[in-house]
Amino acid sequence: MSQDQVKTQPGFTAEYARALVWEQHCCLPLDPDTRVDELWRYAEAGASFVSVNVGYAPHDITDTIRVLSAFRRHVLTNPDRYVMADSADDVRRAKASGRLAVAFDLEDTRPLGGRIETVQTYYDLGVRTMLLTYNQQNEAGSGCHDAVDGGLIGFGRDVVAEMNRVGMVVDVTHCSYRTSMDVFAASKAPVVLSHSSARALHDHERNVWDDQIKACAATGGVIGINGVGIFLGDNDTSTEAIVRHIDHAVDLVGWEHVGLGLDYCFEADDVNDELTRNPELFPPSYDKWDRIDFIEPERLPAIAAALSDRGYSGEATRGILGENFLRVAEDVWR
């Protein structure tokens, strides 16, 4: 879909165009040769910031640095399109100039190589968010699909403290219940659920319970509602499905603590390959569907329109679309 076509979609109004739209998590294929410019679809859909995953549980520090270096180089060598988001002001600058601010995130602590000092290294290279565990237990704590929930453990506590020190946002998406609650208690800075949905609406282990959402908000954090069909419902990627989860979170904690983390994967085949290569990370519930569907970047204007139709104020809509995560960045990033 071209930019002109997107701008004719429901919701792409003058008010939407003025909003600072923030995508807290998306996924490109984790290969140094990936076509990073696929990210520009977010800019065409009206977004000003995107956080891009550069590594998760199967990847060690070598794998992750190779991917991160390639993605970072693409951003830095295309300044007509992209701004490396070192600060919240960089995101505002991208918005003002019609460009896309980019930061990176890690899903799991394995890319740290067992060393807390690499948190600073990743931060210096543009990683602004990291979650502690990805589905299964690691040396930081338990994951959401573990049979036994051991909570946050020693290395994890050290990592949280170091992330607080350097200004990296602590994320408990994919973590177990106890791990998330332990992190909320341990962190001295706002904690996010970057791409999660409400388990009260759809009972999937990857979703989070109401008290987790409330505990996240109590830290000053934000829950980014996930756009993956199997977490919203029975592989339901309708606009109505994601707005139901937004409504539920807003009812619990107020619009000030709700955002978007669509978790959009640019290559569906890549997702299926990951499921096949790493069966220990994904229980059978992920194999129920022939293909997992995602809410695409081009849906952002329609989500904004749906919020307006539901009676959300302009302030609340702008907060959910991006200003709430921007506030977290202002509070945490150094």
Tab-separated table of C-alpha atoms in Angstrom:
chain	number	residue	atom	x	y	z
A	1	MET	CA	0.000	0.000	0.000
A	2	SER	CA	1.450	3.386	-0.998
A	3	GLN	CA	1.667	6.365	1.349
A	4	ASP	CA	-1.106	8.121	-0.581
A	5	GLN	CA	-3.306	5.021	-0.232
A	6	VAL	CA	-2.636	4.815	3.493
A	7	LYS	CA	-3.575	8.475	3.924
A	8	THR	CA	-7.014	7.743	2.500
A	9	GLN	CA	-7.661	5.048	5.115
A	10	PRO	CA	-10.188	5.653	7.939
A	11	GLY	CA	-8.536	7.575	10.756
A	12	PHE	CA	-5.832	9.301	8.735
A	13	THR	CA	-7.211	12.684	9.689
A	14	ALA	CA	-5.453	15.965	10.351
A	15	GLU	CA	-5.598	15.133	14.067
A	16	TYR	CA	-3.988	11.730	13.480
A	17	ALA	CA	-1.277	13.350	11.355
A	18	ARG	CA	-0.422	15.629	14.285
A	19	ALA	CA	-0.126	12.730	16.754
A	20	LEU	CA	3.270	11.303	17.643
A	21	VAL	CA	2.698	7.617	16.869
A	22	TRP	CA	5.020	5.190	18.681
A	23	GLU	CA	5.421	1.465	17.923
A	24	GLN	CA	7.132	-0.143	20.906
A	25	HIS	CA	8.071	-3.451	19.262
A	26	CYS	CA	8.336	-4.973	15.796
A	27	CYS	CA	10.390	-7.754	14.242
A	28	LEU	CA	12.527	-7.924	11.129
A	29	PRO	CA	14.231	-11.196	10.182
A	30	LEU	CA	17.267	-11.485	12.457
A	31	ASP	CA	19.805	-11.625	9.664
A	32	PRO	CA	22.470	-9.003	8.895
A	33	ASP	CA	21.357	-9.052	5.247
A	34	THR	CA	17.741	-8.151	6.065
A	35	ARG	CA	16.077	-5.378	4.062
A	36	VAL	CA	15.829	-2.901	6.914
A	37	ASP	CA	14.002	-0.350	4.769
A	38	GLU	CA	10.808	-2.362	5.260
A	39	LEU	CA	10.545	-0.251	8.425
A	40	TRP	CA	9.561	2.721	6.286
A	41	ARG	CA	6.068	1.258	6.129
A	42	TYR	CA	5.631	2.604	9.650
A	43	ALA	CA	6.500	6.126	8.520
A	44	GLU	CA	4.083	5.830	5.607
A	45	ALA	CA	1.393	4.823	8.103
A	46	GLY	CA	2.053	7.971	10.141
A	47	ALA	CA	4.387	6.627	12.849
A	48	SER	CA	7.362	8.615	14.133
A	49	PHE	CA	9.107	5.951	16.248
A	50	VAL	CA	9.669	2.222	16.087
A	51	SER	CA	11.582	-0.139	18.357
A	52	VAL	CA	13.101	-2.995	16.374
A	53	ASN	CA	14.109	-6.320	17.869
A	54	VAL	CA	17.757	-7.275	17.276
A	55	GLY	CA	18.038	-10.500	19.280
A	56	TYR	CA	16.169	-12.985	21.447
A	57	ALA	CA	16.652	-16.214	23.392
A	58	PRO	CA	18.397	-18.365	20.729
A	59	HIS	CA	20.980	-15.657	19.999
A	60	ASP	CA	24.285	-15.230	21.774
A	61	ILE	CA	26.251	-11.997	21.921
A	62	THR	CA	28.020	-12.641	18.604
A	63	ASP	CA	24.795	-13.273	16.689
A	64	THR	CA	23.161	-10.222	18.217
A	65	ILE	CA	26.005	-7.797	17.566
A	66	ARG	CA	26.124	-8.854	13.904
A	67	VAL	CA	22.429	-8.104	13.421
A	68	LEU	CA	22.483	-4.936	15.523
A	69	SER	CA	25.493	-3.558	13.660
A	70	ALA	CA	23.864	-4.127	10.267
A	71	PHE	CA	20.530	-2.581	11.289
A	72	ARG	CA	22.258	0.377	12.962
A	73	ARG	CA	24.407	1.054	9.917
A	74	HIS	CA	21.330	1.159	7.693
A	75	VAL	CA	19.662	3.716	9.961
A	76	LEU	CA	22.746	5.913	10.218
A	77	THR	CA	23.507	5.861	6.484
A	78	ASN	CA	19.976	6.887	5.495
A	79	PRO	CA	19.527	10.178	7.387
A	80	ASP	CA	16.914	11.378	4.899
A	81	ARG	CA	14.570	8.720	6.281
A	82	TYR	CA	15.765	7.736	9.753
A	83	VAL	CA	16.911	9.223	13.033
A	84	MET	CA	18.735	7.122	15.615
A	85	ALA	CA	16.666	7.653	18.754
A	86	ASP	CA	19.281	8.411	21.393
A	87	SER	CA	16.899	10.708	23.275
A	88	ALA	CA	13.230	11.617	23.476
A	89	ASP	CA	14.103	14.867	21.702
A	90	ASP	CA	15.387	12.803	18.763
A	91	VAL	CA	11.906	11.278	18.450
A	92	ARG	CA	10.343	14.735	18.419
A	93	ARG	CA	12.903	15.819	15.836
A	94	ALA	CA	11.978	12.856	13.638
A	95	LYS	CA	8.304	13.776	13.924
A	96	ALA	CA	8.965	17.404	12.997
A	97	SER	CA	11.026	16.439	9.938
A	98	GLY	CA	8.802	13.628	8.632
A	99	ARG	CA	11.351	10.926	9.405
A	100	LEU	CA	11.214	7.730	11.466
A	101	ALA	CA	13.080	7.499	14.770
A	102	VAL	CA	14.509	4.030	15.398
A	103	ALA	CA	15.725	2.323	18.557
A	104	PHE	CA	16.428	-1.341	19.237
A	105	ASP	CA	15.258	-3.889	21.780
A	106	LEU	CA	16.331	-7.298	23.078
A	107	GLU	CA	13.977	-10.138	23.991
A	108	ASP	CA	15.926	-12.096	26.599
A	109	THR	CA	19.150	-11.579	28.523
A	110	ARG	CA	21.125	-14.295	26.706
A	111	PRO	CA	22.604	-11.700	24.295
A	112	LEU	CA	24.355	-10.175	27.324
A	113	GLY	CA	26.742	-13.100	27.364
A	114	GLY	CA	26.326	-13.511	31.121
A	115	ARG	CA	27.893	-10.094	31.818
A	116	ILE	CA	25.973	-7.137	33.213
A	117	GLU	CA	28.537	-4.697	31.792
A	118	THR	CA	27.282	-5.442	28.285
A	119	VAL	CA	24.031	-3.662	29.196
A	120	GLN	CA	25.930	-0.380	28.820
A	121	THR	CA	27.446	-1.525	25.522
A	122	TYR	CA	24.061	-2.341	24.044
A	123	TYR	CA	22.644	0.936	25.321
A	124	ASP	CA	25.456	2.848	23.608
A	125	LEU	CA	24.593	1.018	20.357
A	126	GLY	CA	20.943	2.060	20.494
A	127	VAL	CA	19.185	-0.646	22.540
A	128	ARG	CA	16.661	1.190	24.669
A	129	THR	CA	14.501	-1.710	25.948
A	130	MET	CA	15.254	-5.271	27.090
A	131	LEU	CA	12.983	-7.933	28.527
A	132	LEU	CA	14.379	-10.328	31.107
A	133	THR	CA	13.210	-13.737	29.849
A	134	TYR	CA	11.710	-15.064	26.633
A	135	ASN	CA	9.049	-17.719	27.381
A	136	GLN	CA	11.420	-20.091	29.203
A	137	GLN	CA	13.735	-19.848	32.192
A	138	ASN	CA	17.183	-18.359	31.741
A	139	GLU	CA	19.810	-17.099	34.164
A	140	ALA	CA	17.659	-14.031	34.954
A	141	GLY	CA	14.386	-15.721	35.837
A	142	SER	CA	11.382	-17.713	34.644
A	143	GLY	CA	9.362	-17.319	31.456
A	144	CYS	CA	5.634	-17.294	30.809
A	145	HIS	CA	5.623	-20.875	29.485
A	146	ASP	CA	7.612	-22.473	32.318
A	147	ALA	CA	5.871	-25.237	34.250
A	148	VAL	CA	7.532	-24.008	37.469
A	149	ASP	CA	7.615	-20.278	38.166
A	150	GLY	CA	10.802	-19.507	40.062
A	151	GLY	CA	10.541	-15.745	39.707
A	152	LEU	CA	13.473	-13.332	39.315
A	153	ILE	CA	16.847	-14.732	40.364
A	154	GLY	CA	20.231	-13.232	41.242
A	155	PHE	CA	21.578	-12.360	37.793
A	156	GLY	CA	18.196	-10.922	36.867
A	157	ARG	CA	18.233	-8.604	39.871
A	158	ASP	CA	21.710	-7.387	38.905
A	159	VAL	CA	20.551	-6.793	35.332
A	160	VAL	CA	17.541	-4.759	36.468
A	161	ALA	CA	19.774	-2.592	38.652
A	162	GLU	CA	22.225	-2.058	35.795
A	163	MET	CA	19.436	-1.215	33.350
A	164	ASN	CA	18.158	1.359	35.829
A	165	ARG	CA	21.647	2.797	36.084
A	166	VAL	CA	22.315	3.167	32.367
A	167	GLY	CA	18.784	4.246	31.387
A	168	MET	CA	17.525	1.180	29.538
A	169	VAL	CA	13.801	0.464	29.898
A	170	VAL	CA	13.055	-2.753	31.805
A	171	ASP	CA	10.470	-4.943	30.056
A	172	VAL	CA	8.627	-7.969	31.476
A	173	THR	CA	6.797	-9.128	28.357
A	174	HIS	CA	7.289	-12.922	27.903
A	175	CYS	CA	8.208	-13.239	31.601
A	176	SER	CA	6.450	-15.462	34.108
A	177	TYR	CA	3.948	-14.046	36.571
A	178	ARG	CA	6.350	-14.145	39.532
A	179	THR	CA	9.263	-12.804	37.500
A	180	SER	CA	7.198	-9.834	36.366
A	181	MET	CA	5.987	-9.083	39.883
A	182	ASP	CA	9.521	-9.390	41.265
A	183	VAL	CA	10.775	-6.963	38.600
A	184	PHE	CA	8.035	-4.433	39.340
A	185	ALA	CA	9.161	-4.484	42.974
A	186	ALA	CA	12.889	-4.380	42.198
A	187	SER	CA	13.065	-1.655	39.561
A	188	LYS	CA	13.647	1.937	40.602
A	189	ALA	CA	12.389	3.176	37.205
A	190	PRO	CA	9.184	2.630	35.206
A	191	VAL	CA	8.776	-0.923	33.857
A	192	VAL	CA	6.859	-1.724	30.671
A	193	LEU	CA	4.945	-4.585	29.160
A	194	SER	CA	6.081	-3.655	25.677
A	195	HIS	CA	3.887	-6.014	23.646
A	196	SER	CA	1.323	-7.857	25.765
A	197	SER	CA	-2.431	-8.352	25.819
A	198	ALA	CA	-5.030	-9.064	28.493
A	199	ARG	CA	-5.388	-12.626	29.733
A	200	ALA	CA	-8.783	-11.753	31.184
A	201	LEU	CA	-10.022	-11.409	27.591
A	202	HIS	CA	-8.085	-14.290	26.017
A	203	ASP	CA	-6.555	-16.988	28.205
A	204	HIS	CA	-3.157	-17.506	26.580
A	205	GLU	CA	-0.032	-17.920	28.728
A	206	ARG	CA	1.688	-15.114	26.806
A	207	ASN	CA	-0.959	-12.655	27.929
A	208	VAL	CA	-0.899	-10.935	31.321
A	209	TRP	CA	-3.337	-10.895	34.223
A	210	ASP	CA	-5.052	-7.761	35.455
A	211	ASP	CA	-2.870	-7.446	38.553
A	212	GLN	CA	0.244	-7.509	36.363
A	213	ILE	CA	-1.167	-4.615	34.315
A	214	LYS	CA	-1.938	-2.709	37.522
A	215	ALA	CA	1.529	-3.380	38.945
A	216	CYS	CA	3.112	-2.191	35.691
A	217	ALA	CA	1.155	1.066	35.836
A	218	ALA	CA	2.101	1.537	39.500
A	219	THR	CA	5.761	1.804	38.453
A	220	GLY	CA	4.842	4.585	36.024
A	221	GLY	CA	5.040	2.148	33.125
A	222	VAL	CA	2.909	1.389	30.078
A	223	ILE	CA	1.384	-1.762	28.611
A	224	GLY	CA	1.770	-1.861	24.836
A	225	ILE	CA	-1.147	-3.864	23.469
A	226	ASN	CA	0.032	-6.681	21.208
A	227	GLY	CA	-1.300	-7.077	17.656
A	228	VAL	CA	-0.719	-10.818	17.193
A	229	GLY	CA	-3.930	-12.697	16.393
A	230	ILE	CA	-3.333	-15.683	18.665
A	231	PHE	CA	-2.950	-13.376	21.672
A	232	LEU	CA	-5.909	-11.133	20.854
A	233	GLY	CA	-8.264	-14.067	20.309
A	234	ASP	CA	-8.612	-17.031	17.990
A	235	ASN	CA	-6.035	-15.623	15.561
A	236	ASP	CA	-8.223	-12.519	15.390
A	237	THR	CA	-6.469	-9.476	13.930
A	238	SER	CA	-9.506	-7.274	13.543
A	239	THR	CA	-9.308	-3.677	14.682
A	240	GLU	CA	-12.152	-4.477	17.071
A	241	ALA	CA	-10.059	-7.190	18.734
A	242	ILE	CA	-7.126	-4.939	19.594
A	243	VAL	CA	-9.391	-2.113	20.721
A	244	ARG	CA	-11.148	-4.534	23.121
A	245	HIS	CA	-7.800	-5.151	24.799
A	246	ILE	CA	-7.024	-1.420	24.829
A	247	ASP	CA	-10.415	-0.729	26.446
A	248	HIS	CA	-9.792	-3.394	29.073
A	249	ALA	CA	-6.383	-1.985	30.022
A	250	VAL	CA	-7.732	1.571	30.101
A	251	ASP	CA	-10.561	0.476	32.395
A	252	LEU	CA	-7.962	-1.013	34.755
A	253	VAL	CA	-5.255	1.678	34.858
A	254	GLY	CA	-6.350	4.684	32.808
A	255	TRP	CA	-5.348	5.708	29.308
A	256	GLU	CA	-2.103	7.227	30.636
A	257	HIS	CA	-0.612	3.733	31.010
A	258	VAL	CA	-1.660	2.138	27.700
A	259	GLY	CA	0.119	2.159	24.336
A	260	LEU	CA	0.814	0.029	21.278
A	261	GLY	CA	3.380	-2.733	20.796
A	262	LEU	CA	1.985	-4.459	17.731
A	263	ASP	CA	4.789	-7.051	17.534
A	264	TYR	CA	4.417	-6.959	13.755
A	265	CYS	CA	6.655	-9.477	11.968
A	266	PHE	CA	7.589	-8.414	8.458
A	267	GLU	CA	8.181	-11.972	7.235
A	268	ALA	CA	5.487	-14.493	8.184
A	269	ASP	CA	7.605	-17.341	6.821
A	270	ASP	CA	10.389	-16.287	9.161
A	271	VAL	CA	8.001	-16.660	12.114
A	272	ASN	CA	7.066	-20.192	11.075
A	273	ASP	CA	10.752	-21.061	10.685
A	274	GLU	CA	11.463	-19.792	14.206
A	275	LEU	CA	8.676	-21.978	15.609
A	276	THR	CA	10.134	-25.008	13.843
A	277	ARG	CA	13.748	-24.307	14.822
A	278	ASN	CA	12.993	-23.594	18.487
A	279	PRO	CA	10.158	-25.898	19.617
A	280	GLU	CA	11.296	-25.694	23.240
A	281	LEU	CA	10.339	-21.988	23.304
A	282	PHE	CA	6.828	-22.381	21.901
A	283	PRO	CA	4.189	-24.768	23.284
A	284	PRO	CA	1.595	-26.489	21.029
A	285	SER	CA	-0.793	-23.524	21.276
A	286	TYR	CA	1.403	-21.762	18.695
A	287	ASP	CA	0.898	-24.577	16.166
A	288	LYS	CA	-2.894	-24.510	16.223
A	289	TRP	CA	-3.115	-22.257	13.176
A	290	ASP	CA	-1.707	-22.769	9.682
A	291	ARG	CA	-0.349	-19.265	9.885
A	292	ILE	CA	-0.166	-16.665	12.649
A	293	ASP	CA	-1.703	-13.346	11.640
A	294	PHE	CA	-0.535	-9.873	12.667
A	295	ILE	CA	-2.005	-6.389	12.735
A	296	GLU	CA	0.012	-4.511	10.139
A	297	PRO	CA	1.465	-0.960	10.433
A	298	GLU	CA	-1.081	0.337	7.917
A	299	ARG	CA	-3.827	-0.344	10.487
A	300	LEU	CA	-2.620	2.386	12.832
A	301	PRO	CA	-4.963	5.078	11.435
A	302	ALA	CA	-7.930	2.702	11.753
A	303	ILE	CA	-7.028	2.011	15.395
A	304	ALA	CA	-6.970	5.751	16.016
A	305	ALA	CA	-10.366	6.113	14.336
A	306	ALA	CA	-11.818	3.290	16.434
A	307	LEU	CA	-10.642	4.969	19.627
A	308	SER	CA	-12.256	8.214	18.554
A	309	ASP	CA	-15.480	6.400	17.676
A	310	ARG	CA	-15.499	4.909	21.185
A	311	GLY	CA	-15.417	8.372	22.701
A	312	TYR	CA	-11.754	8.642	23.652
A	313	SER	CA	-10.683	12.264	23.916
A	314	GLY	CA	-7.976	13.659	21.674
A	315	GLU	CA	-5.599	13.711	24.658
A	316	ALA	CA	-6.292	10.082	25.496
A	317	THR	CA	-5.947	8.955	21.883
A	318	ARG	CA	-2.621	10.781	21.501
A	319	GLY	CA	-1.410	9.198	24.729
A	320	ILE	CA	-2.266	5.682	23.613
A	321	LEU	CA	-0.855	6.245	20.125
A	322	GLY	CA	2.512	7.328	21.469
A	323	GLU	CA	2.804	10.020	24.092
A	324	ASN	CA	2.625	7.562	26.990
A	325	PHE	CA	5.672	5.618	25.790
A	326	LEU	CA	7.395	8.922	25.025
A	327	ARG	CA	6.879	9.862	28.683
A	328	VAL	CA	8.557	6.625	29.781
A	329	ALA	CA	11.503	7.376	27.482
A	330	GLU	CA	11.820	10.849	28.990
A	331	ASP	CA	11.783	9.339	32.479
A	332	VAL	CA	14.246	6.494	31.833
A	333	TRP	CA	16.612	7.144	28.904
A	334	ARG	CA	19.838	8.893	29.884
